[in-house]
RNA sequence: GACCCCGUAGCUCAGUGGUAGAGCAUCUGACUUUUAAUCAGAGGGCCGUAGGUUCGAGACCUACCGGGGUCACCA
């Protein structure tokens, strides 16, 4: 970036960098032997005996500077925690020579001893100090004040969402609380792996670049492989390859990885998102409901220390068991109507009667889905397994063992949002081929989200897949729910943004 | 893709047709336990971009760029 794009403050920092180099100090030294994190100093300090903190080395980014003639205070931040440093001109003369060239944003290290200042703040009295990295860009600097009641008040917080998302590294520096969401995200995923690994299921990796895409209803990203000169699609779901592995003899496989869908973006959709899918042989969707309750409860505890969370003003408890109800029972509960077996025309008339906005060209399944989305889904605040969807809505789910026309499928809802989708997997190859042929026909008639017919997948199912239960959990949405974030952008480090012009 | 709101200093924001502002940040000076440090002074702006209306536009109109939100599509 040219100097013409720098403002006066940034040009001054370049000038300071020149002065530092000319004075013989390396502004980017290779190493600093840090002995303590800020947190460890703050947590282990004792007024009675601080001898264990008599010779320590700390380092971090300067977040506040108060030079008072021949003494100076700075706050440095590492790992989201701030620690005060105290300097005296007569004790660190070489460092003090350059103190006027230091800025908020620079990274420094100091060796010295921990003490408590007259005003009560645990600090490090520096005997030696060194610049570790000169910063050339200006950080937004919110100021923190502790008011009379001991509450933290932040002044001029850095809140511009566009800047926060485009320059997440700055957001993470100046808004340390943002880190908490991402630390929780990491804990949730780590706990999920522990849970699955502890049951002996294998974490696997399957292709992201696929000659045919499938496993969900969505539009894909299209790309091209030069050497093979073929069109490839970025996967929209993990399902079809994981089932091939069950066919191959693994009895429990899972994958946590990115899916890509070329669709609109909003508070709950990012074009790339993280999905977990798990397949376990010889199990069905009832078994998977039990597993899921235990899993989600454990994840909530891992993130929040308790089995409940708050989202959009609702207190949501993930203590097992969750409510279980069939789709048609819930429709009856919230509309007063029995919609099972109704024709497209009857459903269209019903939708209009009960005030559900629908497209008059919509098919029966679309109508049913719309009525459910508008009348039932917003009421599903506490976790609820919605069971037994119509076969037309679920081309990869096994036909219901007792009710014709339905499948053995559940979706888990909480806070009005879908969290998981599970089936007893369809392993009847004749039925599977028929369902996918139906999807292919829909595609030809113009439904660009209908599934393609993947002959190799059918071949695998014809080789034979044991009875299997499979589940998919949208990790981003789960993290949103468990951390109380109402926008997917706040649980992704780098949400997709439109590139800035020029 | 449609509609609504927003875009002014590094950050947070005032500025409702008449000389571009404040706080923090920055710079200069004072100050050896301060903490939103304090005190005194100073610098910093293609007011998102391009047209238009007007004697005069940061403000009004149009288009475009970027963001946020609602809807549509979806997990």
XYZ file of C-alpha atoms (C1' of nucleotides) in Angstrom:
577
model
C 0.000 0.000 0.000
C 1.473 3.331 -1.003
C 2.208 6.144 1.392
C -0.425 8.211 -0.368
C -3.107 6.108 1.287
C -1.715 6.827 4.744
C -3.101 9.530 6.947
C -1.019 11.924 9.017
C -0.908 9.589 12.017
C 0.288 6.686 9.891
C 2.939 8.778 8.140
C 4.177 9.794 11.571
C 4.472 6.132 12.568
C 6.611 5.469 9.491
C 8.793 8.372 10.564
C 9.032 6.937 14.084
C 10.023 3.583 12.599
C 12.868 5.321 10.756
C 14.006 7.041 13.976
C 13.932 3.727 15.872
C 16.030 1.993 13.213
C 18.505 4.882 13.121
C 18.949 4.661 16.872
C 20.167 1.088 16.390
C 17.067 -0.649 17.796
C 15.525 -3.505 15.786
C 11.794 -2.729 15.711
C 11.036 -6.341 14.691
C 13.275 -8.576 16.829
C 13.005 -12.335 16.289
C 12.104 -13.518 19.782
C 11.209 -12.495 23.320
C 11.418 -14.935 26.199
C 7.992 -14.365 27.703
C 7.499 -16.142 31.031
C 3.984 -15.116 32.041
C 0.688 -14.302 30.419
C -1.155 -11.266 31.694
C -3.815 -13.505 33.157
C -1.290 -15.598 35.059
C 0.201 -12.456 36.651
C -3.210 -11.101 37.602
C -4.457 -14.422 38.944
C -1.416 -15.527 40.928
C -0.452 -12.169 42.445
C -0.664 -11.989 46.215
C -0.096 -8.932 48.428
C 1.392 -11.148 51.137
C 3.956 -12.835 48.934
C 4.689 -11.952 45.329
C 8.170 -13.464 45.328
C 7.161 -15.913 42.575
C 6.516 -12.853 40.396
C 9.787 -11.081 41.264
C 11.484 -11.789 37.949
C 9.025 -12.216 35.141
C 8.773 -11.290 31.494
C 5.482 -10.203 30.000
C 4.571 -9.026 26.521
C 1.604 -7.722 24.633
C 0.077 -5.018 22.518
C 0.020 -1.478 23.933
C -3.593 -0.419 24.484
C -3.088 2.703 26.618
C -0.162 4.998 27.332
C 0.150 7.554 30.134
C 3.523 9.262 30.189
C 4.003 11.609 33.144
C 7.387 13.183 32.708
C 9.927 10.807 34.207
C 7.451 7.982 34.872
C 5.057 6.202 32.558
C 2.218 3.689 32.663
C 1.060 1.492 29.831
C -1.546 -1.205 29.479
C -0.553 -4.170 27.372
C -2.988 -6.781 26.132
C -2.363 -10.448 25.445
C -4.926 -13.202 24.973
C -7.656 -10.616 25.542
C -6.429 -9.612 29.016
C -4.848 -6.296 30.007
C -1.972 -5.725 32.371
C -0.471 -2.427 33.492
C 3.263 -1.765 33.165
C 5.139 0.890 35.125
C 8.337 2.523 33.830
C 10.762 4.976 35.399
C 13.140 6.992 33.283
C 16.066 6.374 35.627
C 15.547 2.577 35.592
C 14.989 1.966 31.877
C 16.887 4.861 30.302
C 17.432 3.294 26.862
C 13.814 2.273 26.500
C 12.677 5.626 27.845
C 14.689 7.406 25.144
C 12.304 5.890 22.592
C 9.135 6.111 24.638
C 7.855 9.013 22.578
C 8.065 6.814 19.467
C 5.753 4.180 20.948
C 2.077 4.114 20.054
C -1.064 2.284 20.917
C -0.934 -0.872 18.807
C 2.808 -1.500 19.147
C 3.844 -4.759 20.805
C 6.374 -4.578 23.631
C 7.906 -6.887 26.186
C 9.060 -6.044 29.704
C 11.048 -7.806 32.441
C 10.468 -6.831 36.029
C 8.444 -7.595 39.134
C 4.760 -7.565 39.918
C 3.419 -5.129 42.509
C 0.259 -3.306 43.426
C 0.092 0.420 42.750
C -1.063 3.041 45.208
C -4.448 3.019 43.471
C -4.683 -0.752 43.821
C -3.978 -2.108 40.355
C -1.762 -5.164 39.969
C 1.042 -4.061 37.657
C 4.542 -4.959 36.510
C 7.384 -2.632 37.408
C 9.703 -2.808 34.395
C 13.469 -3.169 34.903
C 14.021 -3.713 31.189
C 11.752 -3.307 28.204
C 11.909 -3.778 24.464
C 9.895 -2.981 21.388
C 8.815 -6.235 19.727
C 6.749 -4.936 16.832
C 6.101 -1.418 15.592
C 2.531 -0.969 14.354
C 2.024 1.199 11.284
C -1.750 1.412 11.428
C -3.980 3.304 13.835
C -6.245 1.221 16.031
C -9.666 2.486 17.007
C -9.249 3.031 20.727
C -12.297 2.544 22.889
C -11.659 3.713 26.443
C -12.779 1.789 29.438
C -13.908 3.375 32.645
C -14.978 1.752 35.851
C -17.857 3.750 37.256
C -18.776 4.291 40.893
C -20.686 1.004 41.022
C -17.710 -0.937 39.686
C -19.300 -1.453 36.266
C -17.172 -1.267 33.165
C -18.212 1.538 30.838
C -16.785 1.562 27.311
C -16.531 4.884 25.556
C -16.564 5.222 21.778
C -16.696 1.489 21.233
C -15.625 0.238 17.798
C -19.004 -0.828 16.462
C -19.065 -0.261 12.696
C -20.133 -3.707 11.506
C -18.636 -3.395 8.070
C -15.218 -2.520 9.457
C -15.506 -5.110 12.219
C -16.187 -7.924 9.709
C -13.737 -6.774 7.052
C -10.945 -6.260 9.579
C -11.790 -8.896 12.144
C -8.237 -8.793 13.527
C -8.853 -5.200 14.614
C -12.223 -6.167 16.056
C -10.566 -8.926 18.091
C -7.934 -6.528 19.431
C -10.176 -3.679 20.490
C -13.293 -5.686 21.406
C -11.828 -8.521 23.508
C -15.288 -9.826 24.440
C -15.730 -10.848 20.767
C -13.123 -13.536 21.429
C -15.441 -15.258 23.876
C -17.883 -16.300 21.160
C -15.110 -17.863 19.105
C -13.557 -19.584 22.103
C -16.982 -21.087 22.821
C -17.295 -22.118 19.181
C -14.020 -23.964 19.448
C -15.077 -25.640 22.693
C -18.365 -26.772 21.166
C -16.638 -28.398 18.196
C -13.927 -29.946 20.377
C -16.553 -31.397 22.719
C -18.491 -32.762 19.765
C -15.388 -34.585 18.525
C -14.727 -35.924 22.035
C -18.298 -37.164 22.257
C -18.142 -38.979 18.900
C -14.598 -40.292 19.295
C -15.530 -41.616 22.737
C -18.168 -43.783 21.070
C -15.682 -45.177 18.591
C -16.931 -43.334 15.523
C -14.389 -42.364 12.907
C -13.788 -38.812 11.758
C -13.330 -38.862 7.987
C -12.797 -36.499 5.066
C -14.659 -36.742 1.768
C -14.429 -34.720 -1.450
C -15.357 -31.074 -1.555
C -14.923 -30.941 -5.334
C -17.487 -33.285 -6.828
C -18.487 -34.150 -10.394
C -22.097 -34.437 -9.218
C -23.541 -32.739 -6.172
C -26.282 -34.057 -3.962
C -27.571 -34.804 -0.516
C -29.609 -31.618 -0.183
C -31.815 -29.245 -2.106
C -29.627 -26.318 -3.015
C -27.848 -24.560 -5.831
C -24.113 -25.270 -5.988
C -20.991 -23.303 -6.790
C -19.565 -24.438 -10.102
C -15.877 -24.678 -10.845
C -13.601 -26.224 -13.416
C -10.646 -28.561 -13.278
C -8.126 -27.610 -15.946
C -6.141 -30.851 -16.300
C -9.228 -33.046 -16.505
C -11.168 -30.355 -18.342
C -14.294 -31.182 -16.397
C -16.883 -29.167 -14.568
C -16.812 -29.732 -10.822
C -19.225 -28.641 -8.139
C -18.419 -27.633 -4.590
C -20.337 -29.875 -2.269
C -23.683 -28.847 -0.834
C -23.843 -31.730 1.663
C -21.734 -34.550 3.058
C -24.386 -37.248 2.926
C -23.770 -39.260 -0.226
C -20.074 -39.901 0.347
C -20.494 -40.725 4.028
C -23.124 -43.322 3.158
C -20.673 -44.867 0.686
C -18.326 -45.322 3.661
C -21.049 -47.087 5.633
C -21.472 -49.349 2.598
C -17.685 -49.837 2.712
C -17.918 -51.294 6.190
C -17.333 -48.466 8.627
C -20.082 -48.582 11.223
C -19.825 -45.029 12.525
C -18.420 -42.129 10.526
C -18.685 -38.405 10.908
C -17.309 -35.337 9.190
C -17.194 -31.720 10.343
C -16.530 -29.570 7.343
C -17.562 -26.748 5.050
C -20.500 -26.945 2.671
C -21.119 -24.393 -0.056
C -24.444 -23.152 -1.327
C -24.822 -20.542 -4.014
C -27.782 -18.748 -2.560
C -28.737 -15.555 -0.797
C -27.008 -14.270 2.319
C -28.653 -13.015 5.463
C -28.554 -13.325 9.243
C -28.697 -17.116 9.047
C -26.987 -17.863 5.706
C -23.365 -17.586 4.657
C -22.334 -19.091 1.304
C -19.845 -21.366 3.048
C -20.918 -22.875 6.328
C -19.835 -25.672 8.608
C -21.807 -28.868 8.741
C -21.479 -31.980 10.836
C -22.928 -35.200 9.515
C -22.864 -38.487 11.389
C -23.910 -41.959 10.171
C -24.201 -44.951 12.473
C -24.981 -48.434 11.180
C -27.722 -50.642 12.694
C -29.431 -47.659 14.349
C -32.632 -45.778 13.573
C -33.962 -42.281 14.100
C -35.331 -43.065 17.569
C -31.867 -44.026 18.697
C -30.514 -40.879 17.057
C -32.965 -38.704 19.008
C -31.553 -40.051 22.272
C -27.998 -39.483 21.069
C -28.824 -35.954 19.940
C -30.375 -34.881 23.249
C -27.321 -36.047 25.123
C -24.967 -34.436 22.637
C -26.620 -31.011 22.531
C -26.901 -30.904 26.301
C -23.191 -31.701 26.626
C -22.301 -29.034 24.061
C -24.355 -26.443 25.903
C -22.560 -27.249 29.132
C -19.190 -27.117 27.354
C -19.982 -23.633 26.077
C -21.910 -22.145 28.974
C -21.209 -24.262 32.015
C -24.904 -25.116 32.278
C -27.517 -26.888 30.200
C -29.481 -23.780 29.298
C -28.859 -20.652 27.279
C -30.522 -17.379 26.362
C -31.418 -16.493 22.805
C -33.410 -13.492 21.575
C -34.912 -12.982 25.014
C -35.879 -16.642 25.447
C -34.473 -18.921 28.080
C -33.860 -22.252 26.393
C -33.191 -25.461 28.301
C -31.314 -28.293 26.635
C -31.731 -30.707 29.527
C -32.869 -34.059 28.085
C -35.400 -35.267 27.161
C -36.619 -32.898 24.439
C -40.218 -32.799 23.363
C -41.082 -35.215 20.548
C -44.063 -34.700 18.257
C -44.933 -35.579 14.681
C -45.159 -32.899 12.036
C -48.882 -33.504 11.558
C -49.567 -33.439 15.299
C -47.860 -30.057 15.559
C -49.804 -28.763 12.565
C -52.987 -29.873 14.294
C -51.856 -28.262 17.548
C -51.174 -24.849 16.011
C -53.793 -24.704 13.236
C -56.529 -26.907 14.689
C -56.614 -28.784 11.380
C -55.692 -32.295 10.297
C -53.684 -31.830 7.125
C -52.589 -35.433 6.643
C -53.384 -36.752 3.182
C -54.829 -33.463 1.928
C -54.569 -32.654 -1.767
C -52.714 -29.686 -3.208
C -55.998 -27.837 -3.761
C -57.172 -28.485 -0.201
C -53.853 -27.311 1.221
C -53.939 -24.160 -0.913
C -57.455 -23.354 0.320
C -56.427 -24.074 3.919
C -53.348 -21.845 3.676
C -55.477 -18.949 2.454
C -58.087 -19.532 5.164
C -55.578 -19.414 7.993
C -53.650 -16.476 6.603
C -50.508 -18.179 5.362
C -49.043 -16.375 2.392
C -48.330 -18.790 -0.426
C -47.622 -18.824 -4.133
C -50.683 -20.254 -5.913
C -48.415 -22.349 -8.145
C -46.750 -24.086 -5.192
C -46.920 -27.879 -4.980
C -48.534 -29.757 -2.099
C -45.242 -30.277 -0.222
C -44.251 -26.666 -0.639
C -47.647 -25.613 0.764
C -47.352 -27.951 3.706
C -43.835 -26.725 4.403
C -45.003 -23.117 4.211
C -47.868 -23.664 6.618
C -45.501 -25.407 9.015
C -42.876 -22.666 8.736
C -45.332 -19.876 9.404
C -47.720 -21.430 11.906
C -45.687 -23.973 13.831
C -41.992 -23.217 13.627
C -42.010 -19.829 15.406
C -43.595 -21.547 18.415
C -40.872 -24.159 18.761
C -38.784 -22.258 21.291
C -37.789 -25.112 23.582
C -35.964 -27.929 21.769
C -38.447 -30.101 19.923
C -38.001 -33.128 17.689
C -40.418 -32.823 14.783
C -40.965 -36.317 13.413
C -42.322 -38.162 10.375
C -42.235 -35.912 7.323
C -44.009 -36.784 4.057
C -42.020 -38.971 1.701
C -42.031 -36.354 -1.074
C -40.069 -33.949 1.161
C -37.397 -36.492 2.026
C -35.890 -38.343 -0.953
C -33.098 -39.948 1.089
C -35.118 -41.059 4.120
C -36.537 -44.518 4.683
C -40.272 -45.056 4.361
C -41.998 -45.054 7.737
C -42.267 -48.508 9.292
C -45.990 -48.157 10.064
C -47.499 -45.131 8.281
C -47.507 -45.168 4.468
C -46.660 -41.820 2.874
C -44.346 -40.745 5.700
C -40.641 -41.175 6.326
C -38.620 -41.935 9.427
C -37.201 -38.471 9.727
C -36.903 -35.829 12.398
C -35.754 -32.266 12.487
C -34.722 -30.636 15.740
C -35.978 -27.114 16.309
C -35.117 -24.638 19.046
C -35.649 -20.893 19.319
C -37.791 -21.200 16.195
C -34.857 -22.376 14.089
C -33.868 -25.715 12.610
C -30.832 -27.213 14.306
C -30.606 -30.756 12.969
C -32.029 -33.059 10.326
C -32.012 -36.828 10.710
C -33.352 -39.927 8.994
C -33.412 -43.597 9.279
C -31.523 -43.781 6.012
C -33.098 -45.214 2.909
C -31.196 -48.409 2.030
C -33.743 -50.011 -0.301
C -31.994 -49.476 -3.650
C -35.164 -49.887 -5.720
C -36.983 -47.258 -3.646
C -33.898 -45.026 -3.639
C -33.638 -45.116 -7.423
C -37.338 -44.321 -7.785
C -37.075 -41.341 -5.420
C -34.028 -39.898 -7.173
C -35.635 -40.429 -10.569
C -38.555 -38.402 -9.300
C -36.092 -35.687 -8.256
C -34.448 -35.836 -11.686
C -37.849 -35.354 -13.300
C -38.420 -32.291 -11.104
C -35.090 -30.918 -12.289
C -36.038 -31.356 -15.908
C -39.303 -29.540 -15.247
C -37.309 -26.569 -13.956
C -36.699 -27.106 -10.228
C -32.983 -26.258 -10.107
C -32.747 -27.292 -6.465
C -33.984 -30.838 -7.030
C -31.341 -33.540 -6.662
C -29.404 -35.098 -9.489
C -29.295 -38.827 -10.035
C -25.897 -40.091 -8.938
C -25.495 -43.548 -10.480
C -22.433 -44.367 -8.424
C -24.345 -43.599 -5.251
C -27.157 -45.906 -6.362
C -24.555 -48.562 -7.197
C -23.236 -48.294 -3.629
C -26.734 -48.654 -2.193
C -27.245 -51.676 -4.465
C -24.054 -53.205 -3.094
C -25.922 -52.888 0.173
C -25.954 -50.524 3.117
C -26.899 -51.842 6.554
C -29.800 -50.185 8.359
C -28.347 -46.812 9.278
C -29.294 -43.628 11.071
C -27.802 -40.349 9.857
C -27.925 -36.815 11.161
C -26.736 -33.410 10.027
C -26.188 -30.495 12.395
C -25.505 -26.964 11.152
C -22.579 -25.956 13.326
C -22.850 -22.209 12.760
C -26.476 -22.102 13.783
C -25.821 -24.329 16.762
C -23.047 -21.967 17.851
C -25.366 -18.994 17.343
C -27.928 -20.569 19.616
C -25.463 -21.672 22.291
C -23.713 -18.293 22.379
C -26.774 -16.077 22.032
C -25.628 -14.505 18.753
C -28.480 -13.590 16.430
C -26.396 -13.162 13.262
C -24.310 -15.882 11.605
C -21.722 -13.192 10.859
C -21.015 -12.978 14.566
C -20.021 -16.641 14.809
C -17.795 -16.587 11.702
C -14.383 -14.949 11.900
C -14.565 -13.831 8.284
C -18.138 -13.719 7.000
C -18.497 -13.354 3.254
C -18.563 -9.689 2.224
C -18.897 -8.017 -1.129
C -15.403 -7.019 -2.269
C -14.795 -3.313 -2.015
C -14.594 -1.604 -5.398
C -11.243 -0.096 -6.374
C -33.590 -10.126 -6.625
C -37.435 -6.186 -4.208
C -38.187 -2.548 -0.424
C -36.590 0.535 3.972
C -32.491 2.884 6.751
C -27.356 4.416 6.934
C -22.341 6.444 4.824
C -19.135 13.637 7.848
C -11.527 13.489 11.012
C -8.056 7.240 12.838
C -12.798 5.826 16.173
C -17.796 7.357 18.119
C -21.027 10.994 16.558
C -23.400 16.313 16.009
C -24.389 19.445 11.952
C -32.660 20.208 8.866
C -29.991 25.442 2.186
C -25.544 30.408 4.119
C -17.464 30.389 6.590
C -17.171 21.913 8.163
C -17.833 20.758 14.375
C -17.279 17.883 19.421
C -15.176 13.918 22.529
C -11.453 10.307 22.321
C -6.976 9.373 19.339
C -2.535 12.335 17.213
C 1.384 16.399 17.750
C 4.170 20.319 21.125
C 5.140 21.680 26.321
C 4.638 20.582 31.912
C 4.375 16.413 35.293
C 8.730 9.953 38.983
C 2.291 5.422 41.490
C -1.253 7.200 36.875
C -5.648 4.743 35.113
C -11.544 7.682 30.414
C -4.472 10.632 33.931
C -4.494 16.007 34.322
C -3.268 21.087 32.579
C -1.893 24.571 28.354
C -1.544 24.921 23.104
C -1.653 22.815 17.851
C -2.518 19.957 13.493
C -5.877 16.770 11.027
C -11.658 16.483 6.179
C -12.418 14.690 -2.320
C -18.741 15.334 4.125
C -19.026 7.247 -0.030
C -18.662 8.345 -5.870
C -20.702 10.966 -10.144
C -24.229 14.088 -12.085
C -28.342 17.639 -11.203
C -31.406 21.706 -8.679
C -29.852 26.482 -6.469
C -26.853 32.937 -6.214
C -25.117 29.141 -2.699
C -25.446 21.731 -1.242
C -22.568 17.846 4.029
C -27.981 18.757 3.816
C -32.547 18.711 -1.638
C -33.109 15.311 -6.466
C -31.122 11.082 -9.667
C -27.821 7.120 -10.550
C -23.972 4.196 -8.809
C -20.640 1.948 -4.736
C -20.547 -0.156 0.237
C -23.061 -1.662 4.816
C -27.326 -2.845 7.998
C -32.448 -4.497 8.226
C -37.185 -6.691 6.236
C -39.026 -9.958 2.486
C -38.152 -13.900 -1.242
C -34.839 -18.536 -1.452
C -32.495 -21.717 1.977
C -29.566 -25.008 6.588
